[in-house]
């Protein structure tokens, strides 16, 4: 068992989510192989998306998750299997999305299935990623009159 590779892949997936939530697009892009494949989509977004390449995935995330979208992703229960320079992984995840412009709260959970590749520079990167939802819920914040977003690092100062 290659414990060093497993830990490197765990750190990679954590970095992927952290960069996504903090909108650190250069860091996010570096978690992906240049030819990465992304399978994303939610009921809230409509049809599933199939994105090809690091640039397409990063551009989609940058454009879809602008300052009016607050996200947090939590991943756990990794099941990582390493076979030389490639690996497969499954992750349980939960996500919360607050669309401030539309006053909507979206929550969900599911399982990511990823493949990874150790590249020429010795670093592991995500070669493909996608998820299957267990559930997704959406709620208008107007349905919860007491809801207040007290802190939002993406809100412009007033």
Short mmCIF file of C-alpha atoms in Angstrom, two decimals:
data_model
loop_
_atom_site.label_atom_id
_atom_site.label_comp_id
_atom_site.label_asym_id
_atom_site.label_seq_id
_atom_site.Cartn_x
_atom_site.Cartn_y
_atom_site.Cartn_z
CA UNK A 1 0.00 0.00 0.00
CA UNK A 2 1.46 3.37 -1.06
CA UNK A 3 0.56 5.50 1.97
CA UNK A 4 2.53 8.51 0.72
CA UNK A 5 0.51 8.52 -2.53
CA UNK A 6 -2.77 8.10 -0.65
CA UNK A 7 -1.95 11.07 1.58
CA UNK A 8 -0.87 13.19 -1.42
CA UNK A 9 -4.20 12.42 -3.12
CA UNK A 10 -6.15 13.25 0.06
CA UNK A 11 -4.38 16.61 0.23
CA UNK A 12 -5.06 17.15 -3.49
CA UNK A 13 -8.82 16.67 -3.09
CA UNK A 14 -8.91 18.90 -0.02
CA UNK A 15 -7.00 21.57 -1.97
CA UNK A 16 -9.49 21.20 -4.87
CA UNK A 17 -12.45 21.97 -2.57
CA UNK A 18 -10.66 24.69 -0.61
CA UNK A 19 -9.58 26.50 -3.78
CA UNK A 20 -13.09 26.16 -5.21
CA UNK A 21 -14.73 27.66 -2.12
CA UNK A 22 -12.14 30.43 -1.78
CA UNK A 23 -12.26 31.17 -5.53
CA UNK A 24 -8.50 30.67 -5.87
CA UNK A 25 -8.69 29.81 -9.54
CA UNK A 26 -4.97 29.33 -10.22
CA UNK A 27 -4.71 26.90 -7.29
CA UNK A 28 -7.91 25.16 -8.40
CA UNK A 29 -6.60 24.79 -11.97
CA UNK A 30 -3.36 23.26 -10.68
CA UNK A 31 -5.31 20.42 -9.01
CA UNK A 32 -6.43 19.26 -12.47
CA UNK A 33 -4.52 17.48 -15.21
CA UNK A 34 -4.43 19.49 -18.46
CA UNK A 35 -6.73 16.91 -20.08
CA UNK A 36 -9.01 16.47 -17.05
CA UNK A 37 -12.65 15.53 -17.53
CA UNK A 38 -15.35 16.97 -15.27
CA UNK A 39 -18.89 15.65 -14.91
CA UNK A 40 -20.90 18.18 -12.94
CA UNK A 41 -24.50 19.16 -12.57
CA UNK A 42 -27.36 19.58 -10.20
CA UNK A 43 -31.11 19.78 -10.49
CA UNK A 44 -30.75 23.49 -9.79
CA UNK A 45 -28.45 23.85 -12.83
CA UNK A 46 -30.47 21.63 -15.15
CA UNK A 47 -28.75 19.13 -17.43
CA UNK A 48 -25.48 17.52 -16.32
CA UNK A 49 -22.35 19.14 -17.68
CA UNK A 50 -19.46 17.31 -19.31
CA UNK A 51 -16.37 19.50 -19.44
CA UNK A 52 -13.15 18.56 -21.16
CA UNK A 53 -9.83 19.99 -20.06
CA UNK A 54 -8.45 21.99 -17.16
CA UNK A 55 -9.18 25.31 -18.89
CA UNK A 56 -12.83 24.46 -19.60
CA UNK A 57 -13.43 23.24 -16.04
CA UNK A 58 -11.70 26.24 -14.43
CA UNK A 59 -13.47 28.73 -16.72
CA UNK A 60 -16.85 27.17 -15.96
CA UNK A 61 -16.24 27.34 -12.20
CA UNK A 62 -14.91 30.90 -12.34
CA UNK A 63 -17.92 32.08 -14.37
CA UNK A 64 -20.53 30.08 -12.42
CA UNK A 65 -19.25 30.77 -8.91
CA UNK A 66 -18.76 34.51 -8.96
CA UNK A 67 -18.96 36.77 -5.91
CA UNK A 68 -22.74 36.38 -5.58
CA UNK A 69 -22.34 32.63 -4.99
CA UNK A 70 -21.04 31.46 -1.61
CA UNK A 71 -20.05 27.79 -1.40
CA UNK A 72 -18.65 25.37 1.11
CA UNK A 73 -17.78 21.76 0.35
CA UNK A 74 -16.93 19.14 2.97
CA UNK A 75 -15.40 15.84 1.85
CA UNK A 76 -14.75 12.78 3.94
CA UNK A 77 -14.63 8.98 3.94
CA UNK A 78 -12.01 8.77 1.18
CA UNK A 79 -11.56 5.37 -0.42
CA UNK A 80 -8.36 5.65 -2.48
CA UNK A 81 -6.77 2.85 -4.46
CA UNK A 82 -3.31 3.44 -5.94
CA UNK A 83 -1.90 1.39 -8.81
CA UNK A 84 1.51 2.77 -9.70
CA UNK A 85 1.15 6.17 -11.36
CA UNK A 86 -2.67 6.14 -11.42
CA UNK A 87 -5.30 5.97 -8.71
CA UNK A 88 -9.05 5.89 -8.17
CA UNK A 89 -10.93 7.52 -5.34
CA UNK A 90 -14.39 7.89 -3.91
CA UNK A 91 -15.40 10.66 -1.51
CA UNK A 92 -18.56 11.38 0.44
CA UNK A 93 -19.32 15.09 0.26
CA UNK A 94 -21.76 17.70 1.45
CA UNK A 95 -22.15 21.10 -0.11
CA UNK A 96 -23.94 24.30 0.74
CA UNK A 97 -24.50 27.03 -1.82
CA UNK A 98 -25.96 30.44 -1.04
CA UNK A 99 -26.96 32.35 -4.16
CA UNK A 100 -27.14 35.81 -2.61
CA UNK A 101 -28.45 37.55 -5.73
CA UNK A 102 -31.40 35.13 -5.95
CA UNK A 103 -31.78 34.65 -2.17
CA UNK A 104 -31.64 30.86 -2.54
CA UNK A 105 -30.05 28.22 -0.34
CA UNK A 106 -29.05 24.92 -1.94
CA UNK A 107 -27.77 21.96 0.04
CA UNK A 108 -26.82 18.51 -1.02
CA UNK A 109 -24.70 15.44 -0.55
CA UNK A 110 -23.37 12.62 -2.62
CA UNK A 111 -20.28 10.73 -3.68
CA UNK A 112 -17.48 11.91 -5.93
CA UNK A 113 -15.71 9.33 -8.08
CA UNK A 114 -12.31 10.50 -9.26
CA UNK A 115 -9.32 9.22 -11.14
CA UNK A 116 -5.85 10.61 -10.49
CA UNK A 117 -2.53 10.56 -12.27
CA UNK A 118 0.99 11.24 -11.02
CA UNK A 119 2.41 13.62 -13.62
CA UNK A 120 5.94 14.23 -14.88
CA UNK A 121 6.58 16.84 -12.15
CA UNK A 122 5.86 14.14 -9.52
CA UNK A 123 2.59 15.73 -8.39
CA UNK A 124 -0.76 13.98 -8.36
CA UNK A 125 -3.56 15.68 -10.28
CA UNK A 126 -7.21 14.91 -10.91
CA UNK A 127 -7.65 13.23 -14.30
CA UNK A 128 -11.42 12.89 -14.04
CA UNK A 129 -14.01 13.88 -11.49
CA UNK A 130 -17.76 13.68 -11.14
CA UNK A 131 -20.40 12.88 -8.61
CA UNK A 132 -23.70 11.18 -7.97
CA UNK A 133 -26.11 13.04 -5.72
CA UNK A 134 -27.78 11.38 -2.76
CA UNK A 135 -29.93 14.44 -2.29
CA UNK A 136 -30.18 18.08 -3.24
CA UNK A 137 -32.54 20.60 -1.69
CA UNK A 138 -33.33 24.19 -2.51
CA UNK A 139 -35.02 26.78 -0.36
CA UNK A 140 -35.93 30.40 -1.02
CA UNK A 141 -34.45 32.48 1.76
CA UNK A 142 -37.65 34.54 1.72
CA UNK A 143 -39.33 31.39 3.14
CA UNK A 144 -37.19 31.87 6.23
CA UNK A 145 -37.91 35.50 7.21
CA UNK A 146 -35.35 35.45 10.02
CA UNK A 147 -32.48 34.39 7.72
CA UNK A 148 -29.60 36.86 7.72
CA UNK A 149 -26.25 36.39 6.07
CA UNK A 150 -24.07 38.04 8.71
CA UNK A 151 -20.72 37.46 7.02
CA UNK A 152 -19.93 37.09 3.34
CA UNK A 153 -16.32 37.43 2.28
CA UNK A 154 -17.46 38.04 -1.31
CA UNK A 155 -19.81 40.95 -0.54
CA UNK A 156 -18.49 44.34 -1.52
CA UNK A 157 -17.91 46.74 1.35
CA UNK A 158 -20.62 49.35 1.80
#
